PDB file of C-alpha atoms and ligand atoms in Angstrom:
ATOM      1  CA  MET I   1     -15.333  17.919  17.310  1.00 64.00           C
ATOM      2  CA  GLU I   2     -12.232  18.768  19.344  1.00 79.00           C
ATOM      3  CA  MET I   3     -10.198  21.490  17.572  1.00 91.00           C
ATOM      4  CA  GLU I   4      -6.950  19.776  18.426  1.00 94.00           C
ATOM      5  CA  PHE I   5      -5.089  21.234  15.439  1.00 97.00           C
ATOM      6  CA  LYS I   6      -6.379  24.807  15.643  1.00 95.00           C
ATOM      7  CA  HIS I   7      -3.634  27.314  14.741  1.00 93.00           C
ATOM      8  CA  ARG I   8      -1.654  24.505  13.060  1.00 98.00           C
ATOM      9  CA  VAL I   9      -0.666  24.508   9.399  1.00 98.00           C
ATOM     10  CA  ALA I  10      -0.338  21.119   7.734  1.00 98.00           C
ATOM     11  CA  LEU I  11       0.896  20.027   4.314  1.00 99.00           C
ATOM     12  CA  VAL I  12      -0.603  16.764   3.054  1.00 99.00           C
ATOM     13  CA  THR I  13       0.651  15.163  -0.170  1.00 99.00           C
ATOM     14  CA  GLY I  14      -1.531  12.821  -2.206  1.00 98.00           C
ATOM     15  CA  ALA I  15      -4.548  14.708  -0.872  1.00 98.00           C
ATOM     16  CA  ALA I  16      -6.772  14.349  -3.947  1.00 98.00           C
ATOM     17  CA  GLN I  17      -8.108  10.895  -3.065  1.00 98.00           C
ATOM     18  CA  GLY I  18      -7.759   7.844  -0.858  1.00 98.00           C
ATOM     19  CA  ILE I  19      -5.714   7.999   2.346  1.00 98.00           C
ATOM     20  CA  GLY I  20      -4.312  11.489   1.655  1.00 98.00           C
ATOM     21  CA  GLU I  21      -7.803  12.898   1.176  1.00 98.00           C
ATOM     22  CA  ALA I  22      -8.938  11.297   4.449  1.00 98.00           C
ATOM     23  CA  VAL I  23      -5.931  12.761   6.296  1.00 98.00           C
ATOM     24  CA  ALA I  24      -6.559  16.221   4.814  1.00 98.00           C
ATOM     25  CA  ARG I  25     -10.244  16.064   5.767  1.00 98.00           C
ATOM     26  CA  ALA I  26      -9.507  14.827   9.299  1.00 98.00           C
ATOM     27  CA  LEU I  27      -6.904  17.535   9.961  1.00 98.00           C
ATOM     28  CA  ALA I  28      -9.153  20.258   8.548  1.00 98.00           C
ATOM     29  CA  ALA I  29     -12.093  19.007  10.637  1.00 97.00           C
ATOM     30  CA  ARG I  30      -9.955  19.420  13.752  1.00 97.00           C
ATOM     31  CA  GLY I  31      -9.037  23.000  12.944  1.00 97.00           C
ATOM     32  CA  ALA I  32      -5.815  22.810  10.919  1.00 98.00           C
ATOM     33  CA  ALA I  33      -5.192  24.972   7.876  1.00 98.00           C
ATOM     34  CA  VAL I  34      -4.452  22.327   5.250  1.00 98.00           C
ATOM     35  CA  ALA I  35      -2.204  22.763   2.236  1.00 98.00           C
ATOM     36  CA  ALA I  36      -3.358  19.950  -0.024  1.00 98.00           C
ATOM     37  CA  LEU I  37      -0.797  18.824  -2.597  1.00 99.00           C
ATOM     38  CA  ASP I  38      -1.380  16.371  -5.443  1.00 99.00           C
ATOM     39  CA  ALA I  39      -0.444  15.795  -9.075  1.00 98.00           C
ATOM     40  CA  ASN I  40      -4.113  15.373  -9.986  1.00 98.00           C
ATOM     41  CA  ARG I  41      -5.179  19.021 -10.150  1.00 98.00           C
ATOM     42  CA  GLU I  42      -8.826  18.355 -11.002  1.00 98.00           C
ATOM     43  CA  ARG I  43      -9.561  15.996  -8.118  1.00 98.00           C
ATOM     44  CA  LEU I  44      -7.471  18.130  -5.749  1.00 98.00           C
ATOM     45  CA  ASP I  45      -9.475  21.257  -6.581  1.00 98.00           C
ATOM     46  CA  ALA I  46     -12.719  19.333  -5.966  1.00 98.00           C
ATOM     47  CA  VAL I  47     -11.568  18.135  -2.517  1.00 98.00           C
ATOM     48  CA  VAL I  48     -10.393  21.606  -1.493  1.00 98.00           C
ATOM     49  CA  ALA I  49     -13.570  23.261  -2.811  1.00 98.00           C
ATOM     50  CA  ASP I  50     -15.613  20.837  -0.724  1.00 98.00           C
ATOM     51  CA  LEU I  51     -13.535  21.554   2.393  1.00 98.00           C
ATOM     52  CA  THR I  52     -13.706  25.324   2.063  1.00 98.00           C
ATOM     53  CA  ALA I  53     -17.441  25.214   1.261  1.00 97.00           C
ATOM     54  CA  GLY I  54     -17.837  23.411   4.601  1.00 96.00           C
ATOM     55  CA  GLY I  55     -16.026  26.245   6.397  1.00 96.00           C
ATOM     56  CA  ARG I  56     -12.676  24.438   6.666  1.00 97.00           C
ATOM     57  CA  ARG I  57      -9.350  26.123   5.975  1.00 96.00           C
ATOM     58  CA  ALA I  58      -7.663  24.530   2.956  1.00 98.00           C
ATOM     59  CA  ALA I  59      -5.802  25.458  -0.204  1.00 98.00           C
ATOM     60  CA  ALA I  60      -4.784  23.408  -3.246  1.00 98.00           C
ATOM     61  CA  PHE I  61      -1.220  23.131  -4.531  1.00 98.00           C
ATOM     62  CA  ALA I  62      -0.880  21.053  -7.690  1.00 98.00           C
ATOM     63  CA  ALA I  63       2.592  19.497  -8.036  1.00 98.00           C
ATOM     64  CA  ASP I  64       4.480  16.287  -8.728  1.00 98.00           C
ATOM     65  CA  VAL I  65       6.419  15.290  -5.591  1.00 99.00           C
ATOM     66  CA  SER I  66       9.185  13.761  -7.702  1.00 98.00           C
ATOM     67  CA  ASP I  67      10.034  17.243  -9.063  1.00 98.00           C
ATOM     68  CA  GLY I  68      12.313  18.719  -6.380  1.00 98.00           C
ATOM     69  CA  GLU I  69      12.277  22.249  -7.788  1.00 98.00           C
ATOM     70  CA  ALA I  70       8.485  22.326  -8.005  1.00 98.00           C
ATOM     71  CA  VAL I  71       8.259  21.007  -4.437  1.00 98.00           C
ATOM     72  CA  ASP I  72      10.549  23.774  -3.124  1.00 98.00           C
ATOM     73  CA  GLY I  73       8.370  26.348  -4.881  1.00 98.00           C
ATOM     74  CA  VAL I  74       5.183  24.899  -3.410  1.00 98.00           C
ATOM     75  CA  VAL I  75       6.544  24.753   0.141  1.00 98.00           C
ATOM     76  CA  ASP I  76       7.622  28.373  -0.209  1.00 98.00           C
ATOM     77  CA  ARG I  77       4.144  29.378  -1.387  1.00 98.00           C
ATOM     78  CA  VAL I  78       2.420  27.368   1.344  1.00 98.00           C
ATOM     79  CA  GLU I  79       4.355  29.208   4.059  1.00 98.00           C
ATOM     80  CA  ARG I  80       3.688  32.590   2.470  1.00 98.00           C
ATOM     81  CA  GLU I  81      -0.016  31.931   1.962  1.00 98.00           C
ATOM     82  CA  LEU I  82      -0.978  29.813   4.998  1.00 98.00           C
ATOM     83  CA  GLY I  83       1.834  30.417   7.497  1.00 98.00           C
ATOM     84  CA  PRO I  84       4.723  28.379   8.943  1.00 98.00           C
ATOM     85  CA  LEU I  85       4.219  24.635   8.586  1.00 98.00           C
ATOM     86  CA  ASP I  86       3.771  22.648  11.792  1.00 98.00           C
ATOM     87  CA  ILE I  87       2.909  19.303  10.203  1.00 98.00           C
ATOM     88  CA  LEU I  88       3.863  17.399   7.058  1.00 99.00           C
ATOM     89  CA  VAL I  89       2.121  14.184   6.047  1.00 99.00           C
ATOM     90  CA  ASN I  90       3.707  12.345   3.104  1.00 99.00           C
ATOM     91  CA  VAL I  91       0.978  10.234   1.504  1.00 99.00           C
ATOM     92  CA  ALA I  92       1.473  10.495  -2.289  1.00 99.00           C
ATOM     93  CA  GLY I  93       2.550   7.168  -3.722  1.00 98.00           C
ATOM     94  CA  ILE I  94       2.170   4.852  -6.688  1.00 98.00           C
ATOM     95  CA  LEU I  95       1.963   1.091  -7.082  1.00 98.00           C
ATOM     96  CA  ARG I  96       3.394  -0.760 -10.083  1.00 98.00           C
ATOM     97  CA  VAL I  97       2.911  -4.506  -9.751  1.00 97.00           C
ATOM     98  CA  GLY I  98       4.543  -7.367 -11.633  1.00 97.00           C
ATOM     99  CA  PRO I  99       7.101 -10.156 -11.305  1.00 98.00           C
ATOM    100  CA  VAL I 100      10.657  -8.919 -10.784  1.00 98.00           C
ATOM    101  CA  LEU I 101      11.646 -10.482 -14.096  1.00 98.00           C
ATOM    102  CA  GLU I 102       9.020  -8.448 -15.907  1.00 98.00           C
ATOM    103  CA  LEU I 103       9.067  -5.056 -14.200  1.00 98.00           C
ATOM    104  CA  SER I 104      10.537  -2.484 -16.599  1.00 98.00           C
ATOM    105  CA  ASP I 105      13.273   0.046 -15.896  1.00 98.00           C
ATOM    106  CA  ASP I 106      10.565   2.677 -16.026  1.00 98.00           C
ATOM    107  CA  ASP I 107       8.553   0.812 -13.368  1.00 98.00           C
ATOM    108  CA  TRP I 108      11.571   0.847 -11.036  1.00 98.00           C
ATOM    109  CA  GLU I 109      12.534   4.441 -11.765  1.00 98.00           C
ATOM    110  CA  ARG I 110       9.063   5.902 -11.451  1.00 98.00           C
ATOM    111  CA  THR I 111       8.260   3.916  -8.298  1.00 98.00           C
ATOM    112  CA  PHE I 112      11.382   5.180  -6.549  1.00 98.00           C
ATOM    113  CA  ALA I 113      10.986   8.697  -8.007  1.00 99.00           C
ATOM    114  CA  VAL I 114       7.562   9.095  -6.400  1.00 99.00           C
ATOM    115  CA  ASN I 115       7.574   6.839  -3.331  1.00 98.00           C
ATOM    116  CA  THR I 116      11.132   7.473  -2.176  1.00 98.00           C
ATOM    117  CA  ARG I 117      12.562  10.572  -3.837  1.00 98.00           C
ATOM    118  CA  GLY I 118       9.201  12.312  -3.516  1.00 99.00           C
ATOM    119  CA  VAL I 119       9.230  11.819   0.249  1.00 99.00           C
ATOM    120  CA  VAL I 120      12.840  13.031   0.433  1.00 99.00           C
ATOM    121  CA  ASN I 121      12.014  16.122  -1.670  1.00 98.00           C
ATOM    122  CA  VAL I 122       9.034  17.226   0.400  1.00 99.00           C
ATOM    123  CA  SER I 123      10.449  16.268   3.811  1.00 99.00           C
ATOM    124  CA  ARG I 124      13.710  18.097   3.141  1.00 98.00           C
ATOM    125  CA  ALA I 125      12.032  21.264   1.885  1.00 98.00           C
ATOM    126  CA  VAL I 126       9.714  21.353   4.903  1.00 98.00           C
ATOM    127  CA  ALA I 127      12.340  20.286   7.467  1.00 98.00           C
ATOM    128  CA  ARG I 128      14.691  23.076   6.357  1.00 97.00           C
ATOM    129  CA  ARG I 129      12.033  25.553   7.426  1.00 97.00           C
ATOM    130  CA  MET I 130      11.006  23.685  10.588  1.00 98.00           C
ATOM    131  CA  THR I 131      14.528  23.542  12.044  1.00 98.00           C
ATOM    132  CA  GLY I 132      14.676  27.340  12.450  1.00 96.00           C
ATOM    133  CA  ARG I 133      11.497  27.190  14.520  1.00 96.00           C
ATOM    134  CA  ALA I 134      12.602  24.161  16.595  1.00 95.00           C
ATOM    135  CA  SER I 135       9.223  22.496  16.236  1.00 97.00           C
ATOM    136  CA  GLY I 136       7.399  20.191  13.848  1.00 98.00           C
ATOM    137  CA  SER I 137       5.998  16.766  13.107  1.00 98.00           C
ATOM    138  CA  ILE I 138       6.481  14.720   9.952  1.00 99.00           C
ATOM    139  CA  VAL I 139       4.496  11.552   9.266  1.00 99.00           C
ATOM    140  CA  THR I 140       5.229   9.367   6.249  1.00 99.00           C
ATOM    141  CA  VAL I 141       2.732   6.794   5.017  1.00 99.00           C
ATOM    142  CA  GLY I 142       4.736   3.688   4.119  1.00 98.00           C
ATOM    143  CA  SER I 143       3.297   0.183   3.746  1.00 98.00           C
ATOM    144  CA  ASN I 144       3.256  -3.113   5.581  1.00 98.00           C
ATOM    145  CA  ALA I 145       4.912  -4.434   2.389  1.00 98.00           C
ATOM    146  CA  ALA I 146       8.060  -2.579   3.485  1.00 98.00           C
ATOM    147  CA  ARG I 147       8.686  -5.242   6.135  1.00 96.00           C
ATOM    148  CA  THR I 148       6.976  -8.355   4.717  1.00 97.00           C
ATOM    149  CA  PRO I 149       7.886  -9.617   1.222  1.00 97.00           C
ATOM    150  CA  ARG I 150       4.981  -9.733  -1.238  1.00 96.00           C
ATOM    151  CA  VAL I 151       4.957 -11.402  -4.654  1.00 96.00           C
ATOM    152  CA  HIS I 152       4.820  -8.955  -7.580  1.00 97.00           C
ATOM    153  CA  MET I 153       5.500  -6.002  -5.297  1.00 98.00           C
ATOM    154  CA  ALA I 154       9.307  -5.881  -5.285  1.00 98.00           C
ATOM    155  CA  ALA I 155       9.671  -2.346  -6.624  1.00 98.00           C
ATOM    156  CA  TYR I 156       6.908  -0.984  -4.427  1.00 98.00           C
ATOM    157  CA  ALA I 157       8.035  -2.807  -1.262  1.00 98.00           C
ATOM    158  CA  ALA I 158      11.683  -1.811  -1.772  1.00 98.00           C
ATOM    159  CA  SER I 159      10.727   1.816  -2.366  1.00 99.00           C
ATOM    160  CA  LYS I 160       8.623   1.824   0.817  1.00 98.00           C
ATOM    161  CA  ALA I 161      11.393   0.169   2.855  1.00 98.00           C
ATOM    162  CA  ALA I 162      13.760   2.918   1.693  1.00 98.00           C
ATOM    163  CA  THR I 163      11.234   5.595   2.550  1.00 98.00           C
ATOM    164  CA  THR I 164      10.631   4.118   5.985  1.00 98.00           C
ATOM    165  CA  MET I 165      14.319   4.086   6.847  1.00 98.00           C
ATOM    166  CA  PHE I 166      14.791   7.565   5.382  1.00 99.00           C
ATOM    167  CA  THR I 167      12.047   8.881   7.669  1.00 99.00           C
ATOM    168  CA  LYS I 168      13.601   7.224  10.731  1.00 98.00           C
ATOM    169  CA  CYS I 169      17.075   8.614   9.920  1.00 98.00           C
ATOM    170  CA  LEU I 170      15.542  12.037   9.416  1.00 98.00           C
ATOM    171  CA  GLY I 171      13.902  11.671  12.828  1.00 98.00           C
ATOM    172  CA  LEU I 172      17.273  10.949  14.376  1.00 98.00           C
ATOM    173  CA  GLU I 173      18.916  13.994  12.786  1.00 98.00           C
ATOM    174  CA  LEU I 174      16.027  16.330  13.569  1.00 98.00           C
ATOM    175  CA  ALA I 175      15.344  15.249  17.151  1.00 98.00           C
ATOM    176  CA  ARG I 176      17.649  18.003  18.428  1.00 98.00           C
ATOM    177  CA  TYR I 177      15.345  20.538  16.722  1.00 98.00           C
ATOM    178  CA  ASN I 178      12.285  19.107  18.458  1.00 98.00           C
ATOM    179  CA  ILE I 179      11.010  17.734  15.140  1.00 98.00           C
ATOM    180  CA  ARG I 180       9.465  14.268  15.292  1.00 99.00           C
ATOM    181  CA  CYS I 181       9.431  11.936  12.266  1.00 99.00           C
ATOM    182  CA  ASN I 182       7.261   8.825  12.246  1.00 99.00           C
ATOM    183  CA  VAL I 183       5.853   6.282   9.808  1.00 99.00           C
ATOM    184  CA  VAL I 184       2.382   4.798   9.456  1.00 99.00           C
ATOM    185  CA  SER I 185       2.412   1.498   7.579  1.00 98.00           C
ATOM    186  CA  PRO I 186      -1.039   0.563   6.312  1.00 98.00           C
ATOM    187  CA  GLY I 187      -2.151  -2.783   5.016  1.00 98.00           C
ATOM    188  CA  SER I 188      -4.947  -3.190   2.476  1.00 98.00           C
ATOM    189  CA  THR I 189      -7.055  -0.029   2.652  1.00 98.00           C
ATOM    190  CA  ASP I 190     -10.136   0.725   0.591  1.00 97.00           C
ATOM    191  CA  THR I 191      -8.910   3.293  -1.947  1.00 97.00           C
ATOM    192  CA  PRO I 192      -8.648   3.496  -5.751  1.00 96.00           C
ATOM    193  CA  MET I 193      -5.079   2.081  -5.470  1.00 96.00           C
ATOM    194  CA  GLN I 194      -6.366  -0.974  -3.563  1.00 96.00           C
ATOM    195  CA  ARG I 195      -9.381  -1.503  -5.790  1.00 96.00           C
ATOM    196  CA  ALA I 196      -7.140  -1.604  -8.865  1.00 95.00           C
ATOM    197  CA  LEU I 197      -5.789  -4.879  -7.400  1.00 93.00           C
ATOM    198  CA  TRP I 198      -9.250  -6.478  -7.141  1.00 94.00           C
ATOM    199  CA  THR I 199      -9.294  -8.205 -10.518  1.00 88.00           C
ATOM    200  CA  ASP I 200     -10.940 -11.587  -9.812  1.00 87.00           C
ATOM    201  CA  GLY I 201     -14.459 -10.336  -9.098  1.00 89.00           C
ATOM    202  CA  ARG I 202     -14.277 -11.309  -5.415  1.00 91.00           C
ATOM    203  CA  GLY I 203     -13.282  -7.816  -4.319  1.00 90.00           C
ATOM    204  CA  ALA I 204     -12.297  -7.322  -0.691  1.00 95.00           C
ATOM    205  CA  ARG I 205     -13.302 -10.891   0.257  1.00 95.00           C
ATOM    206  CA  ALA I 206     -10.271 -12.389  -1.503  1.00 95.00           C
ATOM    207  CA  VAL I 207      -7.913  -9.980   0.257  1.00 96.00           C
ATOM    208  CA  ILE I 208      -9.450 -10.689   3.665  1.00 97.00           C
ATOM    209  CA  ALA I 209      -9.344 -14.468   3.104  1.00 96.00           C
ATOM    210  CA  GLY I 210      -5.705 -14.458   1.976  1.00 96.00           C
ATOM    211  CA  SER I 211      -4.073 -16.627  -0.662  1.00 94.00           C
ATOM    212  CA  PRO I 212      -1.620 -19.494  -0.043  1.00 95.00           C
ATOM    213  CA  GLU I 213      -0.252 -19.242  -3.625  1.00 94.00           C
ATOM    214  CA  ALA I 214       0.765 -15.657  -2.890  1.00 93.00           C
ATOM    215  CA  PHE I 215       1.929 -16.530   0.668  1.00 95.00           C
ATOM    216  CA  LYS I 216      -0.641 -14.092   2.051  1.00 94.00           C
ATOM    217  CA  LEU I 217      -2.306 -15.064   5.319  1.00 94.00           C
ATOM    218  CA  GLY I 218      -5.299 -12.769   5.038  1.00 97.00           C
ATOM    219  CA  ILE I 219      -6.467 -10.219   7.572  1.00 98.00           C
ATOM    220  CA  PRO I 220      -7.080 -11.509  11.136  1.00 98.00           C
ATOM    221  CA  LEU I 221      -9.395  -8.609  12.023  1.00 98.00           C
ATOM    222  CA  ASN I 222     -11.528  -9.739   9.071  1.00 98.00           C
ATOM    223  CA  ARG I 223     -11.932  -6.410   7.323  1.00 98.00           C
ATOM    224  CA  ILE I 224     -10.242  -4.076   4.894  1.00 97.00           C
ATOM    225  CA  ALA I 225      -9.143  -0.792   6.451  1.00 98.00           C
ATOM    226  CA  GLU I 226     -11.144   2.315   5.735  1.00 98.00           C
ATOM    227  CA  THR I 227      -9.085   5.400   4.951  1.00 98.00           C
ATOM    228  CA  GLU I 228     -10.201   6.895   8.279  1.00 98.00           C
ATOM    229  CA  ASP I 229      -8.481   4.051  10.149  1.00 98.00           C
ATOM    230  CA  VAL I 230      -5.158   5.081   8.650  1.00 98.00           C
ATOM    231  CA  ALA I 231      -5.892   8.795   9.092  1.00 98.00           C
ATOM    232  CA  ALA I 232      -6.533   8.240  12.826  1.00 98.00           C
ATOM    233  CA  ALA I 233      -3.044   6.766  13.266  1.00 98.00           C
ATOM    234  CA  VAL I 234      -1.516   9.625  11.265  1.00 98.00           C
ATOM    235  CA  LEU I 235      -3.317  12.227  13.360  1.00 98.00           C
ATOM    236  CA  PHE I 236      -2.163  10.645  16.600  1.00 98.00           C
ATOM    237  CA  LEU I 237       1.483  10.753  15.515  1.00 98.00           C
ATOM    238  CA  ALA I 238       1.106  14.302  14.168  1.00 98.00           C
ATOM    239  CA  SER I 239      -0.464  15.526  17.398  1.00 98.00           C
ATOM    240  CA  ASP I 240       0.991  16.650  20.710  1.00 97.00           C
ATOM    241  CA  GLN I 241      -0.342  13.437  22.239  1.00 97.00           C
ATOM    242  CA  ALA I 242       2.631  11.781  20.561  1.00 98.00           C
ATOM    243  CA  ARG I 243       5.098  14.456  21.685  1.00 98.00           C
ATOM    244  CA  HIS I 244       7.532  11.831  23.013  1.00 98.00           C
ATOM    245  CA  VAL I 245       7.247   9.501  19.985  1.00 98.00           C
ATOM    246  CA  THR I 246       9.724   9.667  17.123  1.00 98.00           C
ATOM    247  CA  MET I 247      11.285   7.203  14.621  1.00 98.00           C
ATOM    248  CA  HIS I 248       8.300   4.930  15.242  1.00 98.00           C
ATOM    249  CA  ASP I 249       6.630   2.778  12.576  1.00 98.00           C
ATOM    250  CA  LEU I 250       2.947   2.205  13.386  1.00 98.00           C
ATOM    251  CA  CYS I 251       1.427  -0.667  11.442  1.00 98.00           C
ATOM    252  CA  VAL I 252      -2.301  -0.374  10.659  1.00 98.00           C
ATOM    253  CA  ASP I 253      -3.081  -3.617   8.835  1.00 98.00           C
ATOM    254  CA  GLY I 254      -5.608  -5.554  10.914  1.00 98.00           C
ATOM    255  CA  GLY I 255      -2.873  -8.028  11.795  1.00 98.00           C
ATOM    256  CA  ALA I 256      -2.157  -9.030   8.180  1.00 98.00           C
ATOM    257  CA  THR I 257       1.591  -9.167   8.788  1.00 97.00           C
ATOM    258  CA  LEU I 258       1.216 -10.616  12.308  1.00 96.00           C
ATOM    259  CA  GLY I 259       2.941  -7.614  13.839  1.00 92.00           C
ATOM    260  CA  ALA I 260       6.192  -8.603  12.086  1.00 87.00           C
TER     261      ALA I 260
HETATM  262  N1  NAD J 301      -4.530   1.533  -0.300  1.00 88.50           N
HETATM  263  C1  NAD J 301      -3.755   0.613   0.251  1.00 88.50           C
HETATM  264  O1  NAD J 301      -4.139  -0.569   0.382  1.00 88.50           O
HETATM  265  C2  NAD J 301      -2.380   0.994   0.751  1.00 88.50           C
HETATM  266  C3  NAD J 301      -1.680   0.046   1.524  1.00 88.50           C
HETATM  267  C4  NAD J 301      -0.419   0.380   2.007  1.00 88.50           C
HETATM  268  C5  NAD J 301       0.125   1.628   1.727  1.00 88.50           C
HETATM  269  N2  NAD J 301      -0.575   2.523   0.965  1.00 88.50           N
HETATM  270  C6  NAD J 301       0.066   3.820   0.694  1.00 88.50           C
HETATM  271  O2  NAD J 301      -0.784   4.868   1.092  1.00 88.50           O
HETATM  272  C7  NAD J 301      -0.563   6.003   0.250  1.00 88.50           C
HETATM  273  C8  NAD J 301      -1.891   6.441  -0.333  1.00 88.50           C
HETATM  274  O3  NAD J 301      -2.416   5.371  -1.077  1.00 88.50           O
HETATM  275  P1  NAD J 301      -3.897   5.340  -1.643  1.00 88.50           P
HETATM  276  O4  NAD J 301      -4.332   3.948  -1.572  1.00 88.50           O
HETATM  277  O5  NAD J 301      -4.699   6.426  -1.053  1.00 88.50           O
HETATM  278  O6  NAD J 301      -3.551   5.652  -3.183  1.00 88.50           O
HETATM  279  P2  NAD J 301      -4.368   6.354  -4.335  1.00 88.50           P
HETATM  280  O7  NAD J 301      -3.752   5.931  -5.615  1.00 88.50           O
HETATM  281  O8  NAD J 301      -5.816   6.116  -4.144  1.00 88.50           O
HETATM  282  O9  NAD J 301      -4.046   7.915  -4.083  1.00 88.50           O
HETATM  283  C9  NAD J 301      -2.733   8.386  -4.219  1.00 88.50           C
HETATM  284  C10 NAD J 301      -2.745   9.884  -4.475  1.00 88.50           C
HETATM  285  O10 NAD J 301      -1.393  10.285  -4.664  1.00 88.50           O
HETATM  286  C11 NAD J 301      -1.322  11.127  -5.802  1.00 88.50           C
HETATM  287  N3  NAD J 301      -0.006  11.034  -6.422  1.00 88.50           N
HETATM  288  C12 NAD J 301       0.532   9.957  -7.060  1.00 88.50           C
HETATM  289  N4  NAD J 301       1.725  10.276  -7.552  1.00 88.50           N
HETATM  290  C13 NAD J 301       1.958  11.570  -7.231  1.00 88.50           C
HETATM  291  C14 NAD J 301       3.032  12.456  -7.473  1.00 88.50           C
HETATM  292  N5  NAD J 301       4.104  12.076  -8.178  1.00 88.50           N
HETATM  293  N6  NAD J 301       2.951  13.719  -6.981  1.00 88.50           N
HETATM  294  C15 NAD J 301       1.862  14.117  -6.290  1.00 88.50           C
HETATM  295  N7  NAD J 301       0.804  13.324  -6.054  1.00 88.50           N
HETATM  296  C16 NAD J 301       0.861  12.068  -6.513  1.00 88.50           C
HETATM  297  C17 NAD J 301      -2.406  10.606  -6.717  1.00 88.50           C
HETATM  298  O11 NAD J 301      -2.783  11.586  -7.712  1.00 88.50           O
HETATM  299  C18 NAD J 301      -3.514  10.261  -5.751  1.00 88.50           C
HETATM  300  O12 NAD J 301      -4.356  11.352  -5.505  1.00 88.50           O
HETATM  301  C19 NAD J 301       0.441   5.569  -0.806  1.00 88.50           C
HETATM  302  O13 NAD J 301       1.730   6.011  -0.435  1.00 88.50           O
HETATM  303  C20 NAD J 301       0.342   4.065  -0.760  1.00 88.50           C
HETATM  304  O14 NAD J 301       1.527   3.454  -1.187  1.00 88.50           O
HETATM  305  C21 NAD J 301      -1.815   2.238   0.472  1.00 88.50           C
END
């Protein structure tokens, strides 16, 4: 496999499972030293143990991205232990679903604390260090729900819309430091978060077919994304191949939102 990220150090949040795990594995397989961050210490340690057993360079950093002080401490440790960060991939996120009239204050606060504030916390801590080196790439995993309204996803969609715009504004401010900031917006992707939504026994088939009651058209490419599909888009934007791309939002949803 091409060692495209050799000599690069990357921080990946949400690396214990799902899309974050796939991104961490893909970067490590291409030579990066990966700092894997997640709130789930047990699963995180298992992923990192598997990577290092396979000869990859990776280290685990257990933390909650919504805790700004903890994030600063982790970023400090990552740079001391692995070296200056070249790449940040914000993947950690949560999904609380329910009608707007029933979502609790806690649902709103926690969703924004993790999906929005968490991205601000980590991006800011990393960007402060990248600016001095005049180099870096930040990729934030948003959602196609940030641009297309979805029933029962108001808190989630709003938090992702905020995160998307934050990442673009950051890209504008950091362009002068040669730091690129981009977004990858997945649609339905086969992960524990997605599977928690499969409650009617039809699994992926219902998602692919769509649902007129929920104003969902289904997925034109006729499949649910695998985590590797999203990781491939992340890696492109993180790499030098995308050296002239910033403030971009790359949708990876099989056409579910018709490119809107
Ligand atoms: N799976 C999908 O269909 C889908 C679609 C669009 C967008 N996304 C987005 O992709 C990202 C990854 O989703 P996934 O499906 O892999 O989810 P997942 O729930 O399977 O994994 C999320 C990971 O983030 C970690 N995490 C959650 N809160 C955290 C916190 N406060 N601090 C640190 N780590 C935390 C979890 O422990 C978990 O390991 C999320 O931002 C999600 O919103 C997913």
